[in-house]
mmCIF file of C-alpha atoms and ligand atoms in Angstrom:
data_model
loop_
_atom_site.group_PDB
_atom_site.id
_atom_site.type_symbol
_atom_site.label_atom_id
_atom_site.label_comp_id
_atom_site.label_asym_id
_atom_site.label_seq_id
_atom_site.Cartn_x
_atom_site.Cartn_y
_atom_site.Cartn_z
ATOM 1 C CA MET K 1213 35.555 13.108 -152.566
ATOM 2 C CA THR K 1214 32.338 12.859 -151.447
ATOM 3 C CA THR K 1215 30.238 16.169 -152.104
ATOM 4 C CA VAL K 1216 26.362 16.283 -150.757
ATOM 5 C CA LEU K 1217 24.484 17.916 -153.384
ATOM 6 C CA SER K 1218 21.090 19.681 -151.830
ATOM 7 C CA SER K 1219 21.361 22.537 -154.313
ATOM 8 C CA ALA K 1220 23.243 23.312 -157.424
ATOM 9 C CA SER K 1221 25.644 26.249 -155.216
ATOM 10 C CA ALA K 1222 26.109 23.193 -152.262
ATOM 11 C CA TRP K 1223 28.828 21.723 -155.142
ATOM 12 C CA ALA K 1224 32.143 22.221 -154.313
ATOM 13 C CA PRO K 1225 35.808 21.399 -155.167
ATOM 14 C CA ALA K 1226 37.493 18.535 -153.921
ATOM 15 C CA ARG K 1227 38.341 17.867 -150.360
ATOM 16 C CA PRO K 1228 42.241 17.205 -149.809
ATOM 17 C CA GLU K 1229 41.069 14.608 -147.182
ATOM 18 C CA PRO K 1230 39.659 11.079 -147.926
ATOM 19 C CA ALA K 1231 36.436 10.690 -147.374
ATOM 20 C CA SER K 1232 37.801 7.721 -144.651
ATOM 21 C CA SER K 1233 39.574 9.826 -142.737
ATOM 22 C CA ALA K 1234 36.645 12.818 -141.544
ATOM 23 C CA ALA K 1235 34.698 9.416 -140.717
ATOM 24 C CA ALA K 1236 37.383 8.090 -138.803
ATOM 25 C CA ARG K 1237 37.711 11.363 -136.925
ATOM 26 C CA ILE K 1238 33.964 11.026 -136.317
ATOM 27 C CA ALA K 1239 33.698 7.505 -135.209
ATOM 28 C CA ARG K 1240 36.985 8.130 -132.518
ATOM 29 C CA ARG K 1241 34.848 10.798 -131.331
ATOM 30 C CA VAL K 1242 31.686 8.538 -130.414
ATOM 31 C CA PHE K 1243 33.787 5.691 -129.059
ATOM 32 C CA ALA K 1244 35.993 8.042 -126.752
ATOM 33 C CA GLU K 1245 32.608 9.386 -125.965
ATOM 34 C CA ARG K 1246 30.827 6.278 -125.501
ATOM 35 C CA PHE K 1247 33.531 3.615 -123.877
ATOM 36 C CA GLY K 1248 35.548 6.908 -121.983
ATOM 37 C CA CYS K 1249 39.000 5.643 -123.763
ATOM 38 C CA ALA K 1250 40.920 5.930 -126.931
ATOM 39 C CA PRO K 1251 40.048 3.102 -129.880
ATOM 40 C CA ARG K 1252 43.000 1.049 -130.744
ATOM 41 C CA TRP K 1253 41.850 0.546 -134.285
ATOM 42 C CA LEU K 1254 39.680 2.159 -136.604
ATOM 43 C CA ALA K 1255 38.870 0.139 -139.968
ATOM 44 C CA ALA K 1256 36.650 1.712 -142.760
ATOM 45 C CA ALA K 1257 35.037 0.239 -145.355
ATOM 46 C CA PRO K 1258 33.124 2.145 -148.827
ATOM 47 C CA GLY K 1259 29.615 1.512 -149.900
ATOM 48 C CA ARG K 1260 29.729 0.624 -153.860
ATOM 49 C CA VAL K 1261 27.559 2.288 -156.445
ATOM 50 C CA ASN K 1262 27.289 -0.263 -159.595
ATOM 51 C CA LEU K 1263 27.821 1.423 -163.062
ATOM 52 C CA ILE K 1264 26.260 -2.074 -164.911
ATOM 53 C CA GLY K 1265 25.592 -5.243 -164.868
ATOM 54 C CA GLU K 1266 23.213 -5.854 -162.429
ATOM 55 C CA HIS K 1267 21.179 -9.407 -160.730
ATOM 56 C CA THR K 1268 24.130 -11.107 -162.768
ATOM 57 C CA ASP K 1269 27.070 -11.792 -160.234
ATOM 58 C CA TYR K 1270 24.260 -14.605 -158.730
ATOM 59 C CA ASN K 1271 24.002 -16.141 -161.608
ATOM 60 C CA GLY K 1272 27.955 -15.560 -162.284
ATOM 61 C CA GLY K 1273 28.060 -12.999 -164.848
ATOM 62 C CA TYR K 1274 29.965 -9.491 -165.139
ATOM 63 C CA VAL K 1275 29.730 -6.470 -162.802
ATOM 64 C CA LEU K 1276 31.109 -3.144 -163.042
ATOM 65 C CA PRO K 1277 30.860 -1.286 -159.343
ATOM 66 C CA LEU K 1278 33.106 1.016 -158.000
ATOM 67 C CA ALA K 1279 33.804 1.434 -154.455
ATOM 68 C CA ILE K 1280 32.492 5.776 -153.315
ATOM 69 C CA ASP K 1281 33.940 7.936 -150.892
ATOM 70 C CA ARG K 1282 31.508 7.061 -148.546
ATOM 71 C CA HIS K 1283 32.245 4.657 -145.443
ATOM 72 C CA VAL K 1284 31.167 2.915 -142.641
ATOM 73 C CA VAL K 1285 33.955 3.338 -139.703
ATOM 74 C CA ILE K 1286 34.379 0.677 -136.809
ATOM 75 C CA ALA K 1287 36.554 2.197 -134.124
ATOM 76 C CA ALA K 1288 37.231 -0.199 -131.361
ATOM 77 C CA ALA K 1289 39.502 -1.171 -127.604
ATOM 78 C CA PRO K 1290 39.966 -4.256 -126.119
ATOM 79 C CA ALA K 1291 37.155 -5.018 -123.054
ATOM 80 C CA ALA K 1292 37.558 -6.401 -120.066
ATOM 81 C CA ALA K 1293 39.097 -9.887 -120.902
ATOM 82 C CA ASP K 1294 36.335 -11.419 -118.904
ATOM 83 C CA SER K 1295 33.762 -9.875 -120.916
ATOM 84 C CA GLY K 1296 33.238 -12.757 -123.721
ATOM 85 C CA ARG K 1297 31.491 -10.367 -125.795
ATOM 86 C CA VAL K 1298 31.967 -7.737 -128.178
ATOM 87 C CA ARG K 1299 29.980 -4.460 -127.016
ATOM 88 C CA ALA K 1300 28.669 -2.593 -130.614
ATOM 89 C CA TYR K 1301 27.123 0.708 -130.286
ATOM 90 C CA SER K 1302 25.735 2.144 -133.634
ATOM 91 C CA ALA K 1303 25.481 5.684 -133.532
ATOM 92 C CA ALA K 1304 22.794 5.884 -136.449
ATOM 93 C CA LEU K 1305 20.606 3.752 -134.283
ATOM 94 C CA ASN K 1306 21.872 5.139 -130.731
ATOM 95 C CA ALA K 1307 21.452 1.348 -129.769
ATOM 96 C CA SER K 1308 24.057 -1.366 -128.241
ATOM 97 C CA VAL K 1309 24.295 -4.831 -129.104
ATOM 98 C CA ASP K 1310 26.787 -7.353 -127.247
ATOM 99 C CA ILE K 1311 27.665 -10.064 -129.640
ATOM 100 C CA ARG K 1312 28.783 -13.815 -127.169
ATOM 101 C CA LEU K 1313 32.455 -15.008 -128.903
ATOM 102 C CA ASP K 1314 31.297 -18.694 -127.751
ATOM 103 C CA GLY K 1315 30.259 -19.541 -131.287
ATOM 104 C CA SER K 1316 26.806 -19.351 -130.098
ATOM 105 C CA GLU K 1317 25.056 -16.437 -131.686
ATOM 106 C CA MET K 1318 22.186 -16.795 -133.957
ATOM 107 C CA PRO K 1319 20.355 -14.870 -136.053
ATOM 108 C CA GLY K 1320 17.717 -12.496 -134.374
ATOM 109 C CA GLU K 1321 16.825 -8.908 -133.207
ATOM 110 C CA PRO K 1322 18.232 -6.493 -133.349
ATOM 111 C CA ALA K 1323 18.042 -7.185 -136.810
ATOM 112 C CA TRP K 1324 21.332 -4.862 -137.941
ATOM 113 C CA ALA K 1325 23.595 -6.886 -135.878
ATOM 114 C CA ASN K 1326 23.214 -9.861 -137.492
ATOM 115 C CA TYR K 1327 25.626 -8.501 -139.992
ATOM 116 C CA LEU K 1328 28.162 -8.209 -137.040
ATOM 117 C CA ARG K 1329 27.041 -11.434 -135.750
ATOM 118 C CA GLY K 1330 27.596 -13.403 -139.195
ATOM 119 C CA VAL K 1331 31.346 -11.700 -139.417
ATOM 120 C CA VAL K 1332 31.904 -12.997 -136.039
ATOM 121 C CA SER K 1333 30.602 -16.516 -136.492
ATOM 122 C CA GLY K 1334 32.829 -16.785 -139.902
ATOM 123 C CA PHE K 1335 35.688 -15.472 -138.483
ATOM 124 C CA GLY K 1336 35.234 -18.525 -135.452
ATOM 125 C CA GLU K 1337 34.390 -20.726 -138.139
ATOM 126 C CA ARG K 1338 37.620 -20.263 -139.263
ATOM 127 C CA GLY K 1339 39.434 -21.394 -135.685
ATOM 128 C CA LEU K 1340 39.974 -17.558 -135.838
ATOM 129 C CA LEU K 1341 39.322 -16.400 -131.525
ATOM 130 C CA LEU K 1342 38.523 -13.328 -130.992
ATOM 131 C CA PRO K 1343 39.138 -11.679 -127.655
ATOM 132 C CA PRO K 1344 36.508 -9.303 -125.801
ATOM 133 C CA LEU K 1345 35.880 -6.003 -127.690
ATOM 134 C CA ASP K 1346 33.783 -2.692 -127.517
ATOM 135 C CA ALA K 1347 33.074 -1.078 -130.859
ATOM 136 C CA ALA K 1348 31.302 1.998 -131.606
ATOM 137 C CA ILE K 1349 30.177 2.001 -135.222
ATOM 138 C CA ILE K 1350 29.403 5.027 -137.741
ATOM 139 C CA SER K 1351 28.605 5.143 -141.322
ATOM 140 C CA ASP K 1352 27.189 8.102 -144.139
ATOM 141 C CA VAL K 1353 26.483 5.187 -146.490
ATOM 142 C CA PRO K 1354 22.501 5.537 -147.029
ATOM 143 C CA LEU K 1355 21.253 2.730 -144.883
ATOM 144 C CA GLY K 1356 19.191 0.616 -147.038
ATOM 145 C CA GLY K 1357 19.405 3.139 -150.112
ATOM 146 C CA GLY K 1358 21.164 0.449 -152.418
ATOM 147 C CA LEU K 1359 24.823 1.794 -152.133
ATOM 148 C CA SER K 1360 25.700 -1.669 -149.656
ATOM 149 C CA SER K 1361 25.430 0.022 -146.522
ATOM 150 C CA SER K 1362 25.216 -3.738 -144.966
ATOM 151 C CA ALA K 1363 28.036 -4.963 -147.273
ATOM 152 C CA ALA K 1364 30.072 -1.729 -145.820
ATOM 153 C CA LEU K 1365 29.001 -2.742 -142.411
ATOM 154 C CA GLU K 1366 30.412 -6.446 -143.170
ATOM 155 C CA VAL K 1367 33.739 -5.573 -144.592
ATOM 156 C CA ALA K 1368 34.402 -3.403 -141.863
ATOM 157 C CA MET K 1369 33.732 -5.561 -138.968
ATOM 158 C CA ALA K 1370 36.039 -8.402 -141.086
ATOM 159 C CA THR K 1371 38.835 -5.917 -141.574
ATOM 160 C CA LEU K 1372 38.848 -4.914 -137.623
ATOM 161 C CA LEU K 1373 38.570 -8.167 -136.862
ATOM 162 C CA GLU K 1374 42.012 -9.155 -139.345
ATOM 163 C CA ALA K 1375 43.807 -6.070 -136.985
ATOM 164 C CA VAL K 1376 42.477 -7.363 -133.659
ATOM 165 C CA THR K 1377 43.297 -11.223 -134.319
ATOM 166 C CA GLY K 1378 46.606 -10.272 -136.549
ATOM 167 C CA ALA K 1379 45.002 -12.871 -139.316
ATOM 168 C CA VAL K 1380 45.285 -11.333 -143.072
ATOM 169 C CA LEU K 1381 42.304 -13.137 -145.258
ATOM 170 C CA GLU K 1382 42.720 -13.391 -148.782
ATOM 171 C CA PRO K 1383 40.453 -10.506 -150.408
ATOM 172 C CA ARG K 1384 37.767 -13.046 -151.937
ATOM 173 C CA GLU K 1385 37.952 -15.354 -148.789
ATOM 174 C CA LYS K 1386 37.121 -11.941 -147.026
ATOM 175 C CA ALA K 1387 34.133 -11.066 -149.254
ATOM 176 C CA ARG K 1388 32.626 -14.629 -149.160
ATOM 177 C CA ILE K 1389 33.095 -14.332 -145.321
ATOM 178 C CA CYS K 1390 31.036 -11.475 -145.326
ATOM 179 C CA ARG K 1391 28.343 -12.892 -148.349
ATOM 180 C CA GLN K 1392 28.201 -15.785 -145.626
ATOM 181 C CA ALA K 1393 26.934 -13.511 -143.072
ATOM 182 C CA GLU K 1394 24.070 -12.061 -145.487
ATOM 183 C CA HIS K 1395 22.978 -15.377 -146.417
ATOM 184 C CA GLN K 1396 23.012 -17.376 -142.842
ATOM 185 C CA PHE K 1397 22.298 -14.466 -140.341
ATOM 186 C CA ALA K 1398 20.614 -11.692 -142.358
ATOM 187 C CA GLY K 1399 18.712 -14.131 -144.939
ATOM 188 C CA VAL K 1400 19.290 -12.266 -148.167
ATOM 189 C CA PRO K 1401 20.997 -14.632 -150.701
ATOM 190 C CA CYS K 1402 22.761 -12.157 -152.142
ATOM 191 C CA GLY K 1403 25.890 -12.117 -155.300
ATOM 192 C CA LEU K 1404 29.052 -11.642 -154.082
ATOM 193 C CA MET K 1405 29.202 -8.086 -155.402
ATOM 194 C CA ASP K 1406 28.736 -6.052 -152.995
ATOM 195 C CA GLN K 1407 31.589 -7.338 -150.527
ATOM 196 C CA LEU K 1408 34.125 -7.503 -153.385
ATOM 197 C CA ALA K 1409 33.728 -3.875 -154.351
ATOM 198 C CA SER K 1410 33.818 -3.030 -150.826
ATOM 199 C CA VAL K 1411 36.587 -5.089 -149.855
ATOM 200 C CA MET K 1412 38.889 -4.295 -153.640
ATOM 201 C CA GLY K 1413 37.556 -1.189 -154.127
ATOM 202 C CA ASP K 1414 40.262 1.014 -156.063
ATOM 203 C CA GLU K 1415 40.205 5.354 -156.341
ATOM 204 C CA ALA K 1416 41.715 4.670 -159.951
ATOM 205 C CA GLY K 1417 38.341 3.055 -161.532
ATOM 206 C CA ALA K 1418 35.835 0.431 -161.192
ATOM 207 C CA LEU K 1419 35.871 -2.666 -160.741
ATOM 208 C CA LEU K 1420 35.246 -5.710 -164.015
ATOM 209 C CA ILE K 1421 34.278 -8.520 -162.121
ATOM 210 C CA ASP K 1422 33.839 -11.834 -163.923
ATOM 211 C CA CYS K 1423 32.039 -13.306 -160.571
ATOM 212 C CA ARG K 1424 32.198 -16.958 -161.796
ATOM 213 C CA LEU K 1425 36.115 -16.848 -162.202
ATOM 214 C CA GLU K 1426 35.498 -13.637 -158.735
ATOM 215 C CA SER K 1427 38.607 -12.228 -160.992
ATOM 216 C CA VAL K 1428 38.612 -7.996 -159.958
ATOM 217 C CA ARG K 1429 40.387 -5.848 -163.459
ATOM 218 C CA VAL K 1430 40.086 -2.299 -162.310
ATOM 219 C CA VAL K 1431 39.363 -0.505 -165.114
ATOM 220 C CA PRO K 1432 40.321 2.984 -165.385
ATOM 221 C CA PHE K 1433 38.310 5.766 -164.708
ATOM 222 C CA ALA K 1434 39.054 8.944 -163.025
ATOM 223 C CA ASP K 1435 38.602 11.179 -166.150
ATOM 224 C CA PRO K 1436 38.058 14.958 -163.924
ATOM 225 C CA ASP K 1437 35.584 16.026 -166.929
ATOM 226 C CA VAL K 1438 32.714 13.168 -166.230
ATOM 227 C CA SER K 1439 30.935 12.991 -163.203
ATOM 228 C CA VAL K 1440 29.186 9.719 -160.792
ATOM 229 C CA LEU K 1441 26.132 11.257 -160.036
ATOM 230 C CA ILE K 1442 23.966 9.149 -157.996
ATOM 231 C CA CYS K 1443 20.437 10.333 -156.430
ATOM 232 C CA ASN K 1444 18.442 7.991 -153.582
ATOM 233 C CA THR K 1445 15.251 8.212 -154.423
ATOM 234 C CA ASN K 1446 14.831 7.908 -150.116
ATOM 235 C CA VAL K 1447 12.487 5.074 -150.930
ATOM 236 C CA LYS K 1448 13.576 2.544 -149.064
ATOM 237 C CA HIS K 1449 13.736 -1.254 -150.173
ATOM 238 C CA ALA K 1450 13.549 -4.457 -148.052
ATOM 239 C CA LEU K 1451 15.692 -7.428 -150.275
ATOM 240 C CA ALA K 1452 15.107 -9.556 -147.486
ATOM 241 C CA ASP K 1453 10.563 -9.403 -148.312
ATOM 242 C CA GLY K 1454 11.324 -12.027 -150.970
ATOM 243 C CA ALA K 1455 11.530 -10.610 -154.213
ATOM 244 C CA TYR K 1456 15.093 -10.636 -154.640
ATOM 245 C CA ALA K 1457 15.717 -14.340 -153.285
ATOM 246 C CA ARG K 1458 11.955 -14.883 -156.072
ATOM 247 C CA ARG K 1459 14.883 -13.355 -158.626
ATOM 248 C CA ARG K 1460 17.283 -15.603 -157.720
ATOM 249 C CA THR K 1461 14.861 -18.508 -157.895
ATOM 250 C CA GLU K 1462 13.381 -17.812 -161.719
ATOM 251 C CA CYS K 1463 17.051 -17.153 -163.559
ATOM 252 C CA ALA K 1464 18.409 -20.714 -161.770
ATOM 253 C CA GLU K 1465 15.050 -21.942 -163.222
ATOM 254 C CA ALA K 1466 15.595 -20.582 -166.320
ATOM 255 C CA ALA K 1467 19.286 -21.780 -166.228
ATOM 256 C CA ARG K 1468 17.926 -25.908 -165.742
ATOM 257 C CA GLN K 1469 14.958 -24.839 -168.615
ATOM 258 C CA LEU K 1470 18.384 -24.151 -170.979
ATOM 259 C CA GLY K 1471 20.501 -27.094 -169.905
ATOM 260 C CA VAL K 1472 23.609 -24.782 -168.596
ATOM 261 C CA SER K 1473 24.976 -24.726 -165.376
ATOM 262 C CA SER K 1474 24.179 -21.005 -164.611
ATOM 263 C CA LEU K 1475 22.940 -18.139 -167.041
ATOM 264 C CA ARG K 1476 26.345 -16.775 -167.098
ATOM 265 C CA ASP K 1477 26.399 -20.155 -169.907
ATOM 266 C CA ALA K 1478 23.016 -18.747 -172.047
ATOM 267 C CA THR K 1479 22.677 -15.897 -174.692
ATOM 268 C CA PRO K 1480 20.224 -13.528 -175.963
ATOM 269 C CA ALA K 1481 19.789 -15.851 -178.905
ATOM 270 C CA MET K 1482 19.574 -19.250 -176.620
ATOM 271 C CA VAL K 1483 16.745 -17.544 -174.648
ATOM 272 C CA GLU K 1484 15.056 -16.213 -178.224
ATOM 273 C CA ALA K 1485 15.476 -19.813 -179.945
ATOM 274 C CA ALA K 1486 14.107 -21.312 -176.551
ATOM 275 C CA ARG K 1487 10.683 -18.600 -176.742
ATOM 276 C CA GLY K 1488 8.331 -22.276 -176.472
ATOM 277 C CA ILE K 1489 10.002 -24.013 -173.656
ATOM 278 C CA PHE K 1490 9.888 -20.823 -170.970
ATOM 279 C CA ASP K 1491 6.975 -19.505 -168.494
ATOM 280 C CA PRO K 1492 6.899 -15.769 -169.820
ATOM 281 C CA ALA K 1493 8.032 -14.231 -167.072
ATOM 282 C CA VAL K 1494 10.581 -16.647 -166.528
ATOM 283 C CA ARG K 1495 11.776 -16.097 -169.555
ATOM 284 C CA ARG K 1496 12.025 -12.217 -169.165
ATOM 285 C CA ARG K 1497 14.267 -12.388 -166.211
ATOM 286 C CA ALA K 1498 17.073 -14.806 -168.335
ATOM 287 C CA ARG K 1499 16.541 -11.758 -171.547
ATOM 288 C CA HIS K 1500 17.746 -9.306 -169.402
ATOM 289 C CA VAL K 1501 20.572 -11.439 -167.528
ATOM 290 C CA THR K 1502 21.886 -12.627 -170.750
ATOM 291 C CA SER K 1503 21.668 -8.891 -172.128
ATOM 292 C CA GLU K 1504 22.864 -7.633 -168.820
ATOM 293 C CA ASN K 1505 26.244 -9.400 -168.879
ATOM 294 C CA LEU K 1506 26.763 -8.627 -172.775
ATOM 295 C CA ARG K 1507 26.438 -5.060 -171.735
ATOM 296 C CA THR K 1508 28.424 -4.887 -169.023
ATOM 297 C CA LEU K 1509 31.269 -6.009 -170.846
ATOM 298 C CA ALA K 1510 30.763 -3.723 -173.724
ATOM 299 C CA ALA K 1511 30.642 -1.011 -171.218
ATOM 300 C CA ALA K 1512 33.951 -1.495 -169.673
ATOM 301 C CA ALA K 1513 35.264 -1.741 -173.071
ATOM 302 C CA HIS K 1514 33.950 2.154 -173.849
ATOM 303 C CA LEU K 1515 34.508 3.189 -170.083
ATOM 304 C CA GLU K 1516 38.605 1.907 -170.751
ATOM 305 C CA ALA K 1517 38.275 3.813 -174.099
ATOM 306 C CA ARG K 1518 36.721 7.046 -172.765
ATOM 307 C CA GLU K 1519 33.692 6.884 -174.917
ATOM 308 C CA PHE K 1520 31.075 8.242 -172.273
ATOM 309 C CA VAL K 1521 28.798 8.507 -174.753
ATOM 310 C CA GLU K 1522 28.529 4.728 -175.483
ATOM 311 C CA VAL K 1523 28.579 3.806 -171.713
ATOM 312 C CA GLY K 1524 25.075 6.169 -170.707
ATOM 313 C CA ALA K 1525 23.914 4.397 -173.922
ATOM 314 C CA LEU K 1526 24.071 1.718 -171.999
ATOM 315 C CA MET K 1527 22.589 2.300 -168.827
ATOM 316 C CA TYR K 1528 19.419 3.383 -169.951
ATOM 317 C CA GLU K 1529 19.651 0.285 -171.977
ATOM 318 C CA SER K 1530 20.135 -1.641 -168.749
ATOM 319 C CA HIS K 1531 17.585 0.498 -166.798
ATOM 320 C CA ARG K 1532 15.019 -0.160 -169.521
ATOM 321 C CA SER K 1533 15.931 -4.260 -169.379
ATOM 322 C CA LEU K 1534 15.876 -4.054 -165.563
ATOM 323 C CA ARG K 1535 12.531 -2.361 -165.755
ATOM 324 C CA ASP K 1536 10.713 -3.816 -167.987
ATOM 325 C CA ASP K 1537 12.428 -7.856 -168.020
ATOM 326 C CA PHE K 1538 13.774 -7.911 -164.350
ATOM 327 C CA GLU K 1539 11.045 -5.830 -162.942
ATOM 328 C CA VAL K 1540 13.029 -4.764 -160.245
ATOM 329 C CA SER K 1541 12.653 -0.790 -161.122
ATOM 330 C CA SER K 1542 9.853 1.171 -158.860
ATOM 331 C CA ALA K 1543 8.074 4.239 -160.395
ATOM 332 C CA GLU K 1544 10.624 6.969 -158.648
ATOM 333 C CA LEU K 1545 13.550 4.947 -159.941
ATOM 334 C CA ASP K 1546 12.063 5.571 -163.393
ATOM 335 C CA THR K 1547 11.336 9.401 -162.502
ATOM 336 C CA LEU K 1548 15.163 9.704 -161.497
ATOM 337 C CA VAL K 1549 15.909 7.809 -165.049
ATOM 338 C CA ASP K 1550 12.794 9.988 -167.010
ATOM 339 C CA VAL K 1551 14.009 13.024 -166.109
ATOM 340 C CA ALA K 1552 18.094 13.074 -167.036
ATOM 341 C CA ARG K 1553 16.943 11.065 -169.673
ATOM 342 C CA GLU K 1554 14.733 14.287 -171.222
ATOM 343 C CA ILE K 1555 17.833 16.698 -169.839
ATOM 344 C CA GLY K 1556 20.031 14.459 -172.608
ATOM 345 C CA GLY K 1557 23.379 14.885 -173.982
ATOM 346 C CA GLU K 1558 22.667 18.889 -174.536
ATOM 347 C CA GLY K 1559 22.154 19.457 -170.683
ATOM 348 C CA GLY K 1560 25.799 17.436 -170.070
ATOM 349 C CA VAL K 1561 23.684 13.835 -168.865
ATOM 350 C CA LEU K 1562 25.304 10.459 -170.879
ATOM 351 C CA GLY K 1563 23.007 7.803 -168.971
ATOM 352 C CA ALA K 1564 21.531 7.030 -166.239
ATOM 353 C CA ARG K 1565 19.924 3.945 -164.454
ATOM 354 C CA MET K 1566 19.188 2.046 -161.624
ATOM 355 C CA THR K 1567 21.622 0.741 -159.551
ATOM 356 C CA GLY K 1568 21.543 -2.101 -156.337
ATOM 357 C CA GLY K 1569 18.401 -4.373 -156.245
ATOM 358 C CA GLY K 1570 16.009 -2.270 -157.201
ATOM 359 C CA PHE K 1571 13.290 -1.732 -155.268
ATOM 360 C CA GLY K 1572 13.565 1.829 -154.509
ATOM 361 C CA GLY K 1573 16.991 2.503 -153.169
ATOM 362 C CA CYS K 1574 19.488 5.452 -155.609
ATOM 363 C CA THR K 1575 19.561 5.749 -159.832
ATOM 364 C CA VAL K 1576 23.524 6.865 -160.976
ATOM 365 C CA THR K 1577 23.551 9.097 -164.105
ATOM 366 C CA LEU K 1578 27.131 9.718 -165.644
ATOM 367 C CA VAL K 1579 27.186 13.555 -166.049
ATOM 368 C CA ARG K 1580 29.317 15.818 -167.435
ATOM 369 C CA THR K 1581 31.247 17.633 -164.461
ATOM 370 C CA GLU K 1582 30.617 21.035 -166.142
ATOM 371 C CA HIS K 1583 26.889 20.271 -165.810
ATOM 372 C CA VAL K 1584 26.903 18.365 -163.020
ATOM 373 C CA GLY K 1585 25.208 21.522 -160.130
ATOM 374 C CA SER K 1586 22.374 22.130 -163.173
ATOM 375 C CA VAL K 1587 21.759 18.262 -163.327
ATOM 376 C CA ALA K 1588 21.623 17.852 -160.123
ATOM 377 C CA GLU K 1589 18.392 20.430 -159.765
ATOM 378 C CA THR K 1590 17.032 19.719 -162.183
ATOM 379 C CA LEU K 1591 16.734 16.349 -161.021
ATOM 380 C CA SER K 1592 15.904 17.157 -157.876
ATOM 381 C CA ARG K 1593 13.288 19.715 -158.664
ATOM 382 C CA GLU K 1594 11.518 17.160 -161.171
ATOM 383 C CA TYR K 1595 11.483 14.744 -158.481
ATOM 384 C CA ARG K 1596 9.728 16.609 -156.230
ATOM 385 C CA ARG K 1597 7.253 18.065 -158.700
ATOM 386 C CA ARG K 1598 6.364 14.429 -160.104
ATOM 387 C CA THR K 1599 6.516 12.197 -157.228
ATOM 388 C CA GLY K 1600 6.120 14.625 -154.492
ATOM 389 C CA GLN K 1601 9.559 13.109 -152.398
ATOM 390 C CA THR K 1602 12.414 14.581 -152.013
ATOM 391 C CA GLU K 1603 15.068 13.064 -152.979
ATOM 392 C CA THR K 1604 19.617 13.638 -152.047
ATOM 393 C CA SER K 1605 22.172 13.485 -153.869
ATOM 394 C CA PHE K 1606 25.904 13.446 -154.341
ATOM 395 C CA ILE K 1607 28.899 12.845 -156.511
ATOM 396 C CA SER K 1608 31.740 10.448 -155.596
ATOM 397 C CA ARG K 1609 34.756 9.500 -157.962
ATOM 398 C CA PRO K 1610 36.044 6.063 -156.829
ATOM 399 C CA ALA K 1611 37.025 5.174 -153.728
ATOM 400 C CA ARG K 1612 39.671 2.588 -152.118
ATOM 401 C CA GLY K 1613 38.780 -0.162 -150.723
ATOM 402 C CA THR K 1614 38.494 -1.251 -146.680
ATOM 403 C CA HIS K 1615 41.229 0.026 -144.588
ATOM 404 C CA LEU K 1616 42.661 0.672 -141.428
ATOM 405 C CA VAL K 1617 43.248 3.995 -140.319
ATOM 406 C CA ASP K 1618 45.729 4.852 -137.271
ATOM 407 C CA PRO K 1619 44.189 6.197 -135.110
ATOM 408 C CA LEU K 1620 47.097 8.772 -134.108
ATOM 409 C CA THR K 1621 46.336 10.993 -137.409
ATOM 410 C CA VAL K 1622 42.761 11.382 -137.482
ATOM 411 C CA ILE K 1623 42.829 14.024 -134.279
HETATM 412 C C1 GLA W 874 22.241 -6.410 -154.177
HETATM 413 C C2 GLA W 874 23.141 -8.073 -153.417
HETATM 414 C C3 GLA W 874 24.279 -8.206 -155.166
HETATM 415 C C4 GLA W 874 23.435 -8.282 -156.546
HETATM 416 C C5 GLA W 874 22.701 -6.680 -156.932
HETATM 417 C C6 GLA W 874 22.268 -6.445 -157.776
HETATM 418 O O1 GLA W 874 22.774 -5.403 -154.264
HETATM 419 O O2 GLA W 874 23.659 -7.830 -152.383
HETATM 420 O O3 GLA W 874 24.739 -9.358 -155.085
HETATM 421 O O4 GLA W 874 22.752 -9.307 -156.761
HETATM 422 O O5 GLA W 874 21.615 -6.145 -155.849
HETATM 423 O O6 GLA W 874 22.658 -6.330 -158.758
#
């Protein structure tokens, strides 16, 4: 259940219907309006919020995301056999693009289509031949908000193409195809967290992912007394602008100087001991990653034990580390975390931090459910007063990973 919170009074109890079905109904209608017939397939993929474990995935470390019940849904049907393309219509952008199926697609304009081109190309490379398709895409994952709207688009496309071809991909392989799309077509050298969370999300809780082994364990988190409040600064970030790639290079450099294959094999003590050999910025990056791995494992254990105060303390510490050592926060993110901290435990806040790649996007705040309305209201008011900007908040419980929705059940 996802509830948009424009004010405390807008907070409402759970909708009985899965959010992906609501989104699927819209996708079905948009498809019918656009293409004049009913879709044969509806593929849904969720966004994600990361509770803790940031910028650790591409260092072979640990992450603790949960899939959120906000989705990209693609409605599709076979197109004329001789057209040789997927025609994809984005409702959000009111724009269409044709993607050739002869393997000749290259990254290009419009940029949003690169995620689709990349997934089509990944299927082609694996010898999975695609028939021509018409497709309509709708999304209620905020675009560019750090909640993996692009991974959700890739994963929804992959789920659609599985259905169309009859192929069944191993979930990790499917996530890798989507990551490859991001690397080769969108130009973002991301880790596997977002795609894996969108593929393997689980309603029962958060996913503790060991990014070296690509192993996934569900950490139960379905406590009705604690809510995950997601606040969008509405300041967009662009991971492709080079800062993300620079961080990745700095981490590789730190590992090289420490003589380990990745920062997963280093500890904060090793970073401290090697003080003299590091450029100060590289040392700070390594300090963040090595300490964040420890925090993530500790947070997973506390979450499992329902020790939410401890989880919250680790989230604050993660934010501080991302702000000061990894330097990927922003004034707006810091403001939301500061306000959450000022509200504090007495006001129902357990912890808060930026979530996702950074440079804007969203914060994730752990809140006692009985206080979620007043916390959201205070965050909204103070954010506007201190930054002059408007944030958008919603709560989300853990959601299941990507799936098909039967078009006949969403009338
Ligand atoms: C982005 C990337 C992920 C991960 C996070 C930071 O979301 O896509 O792979 O690196 O940033 O934790």
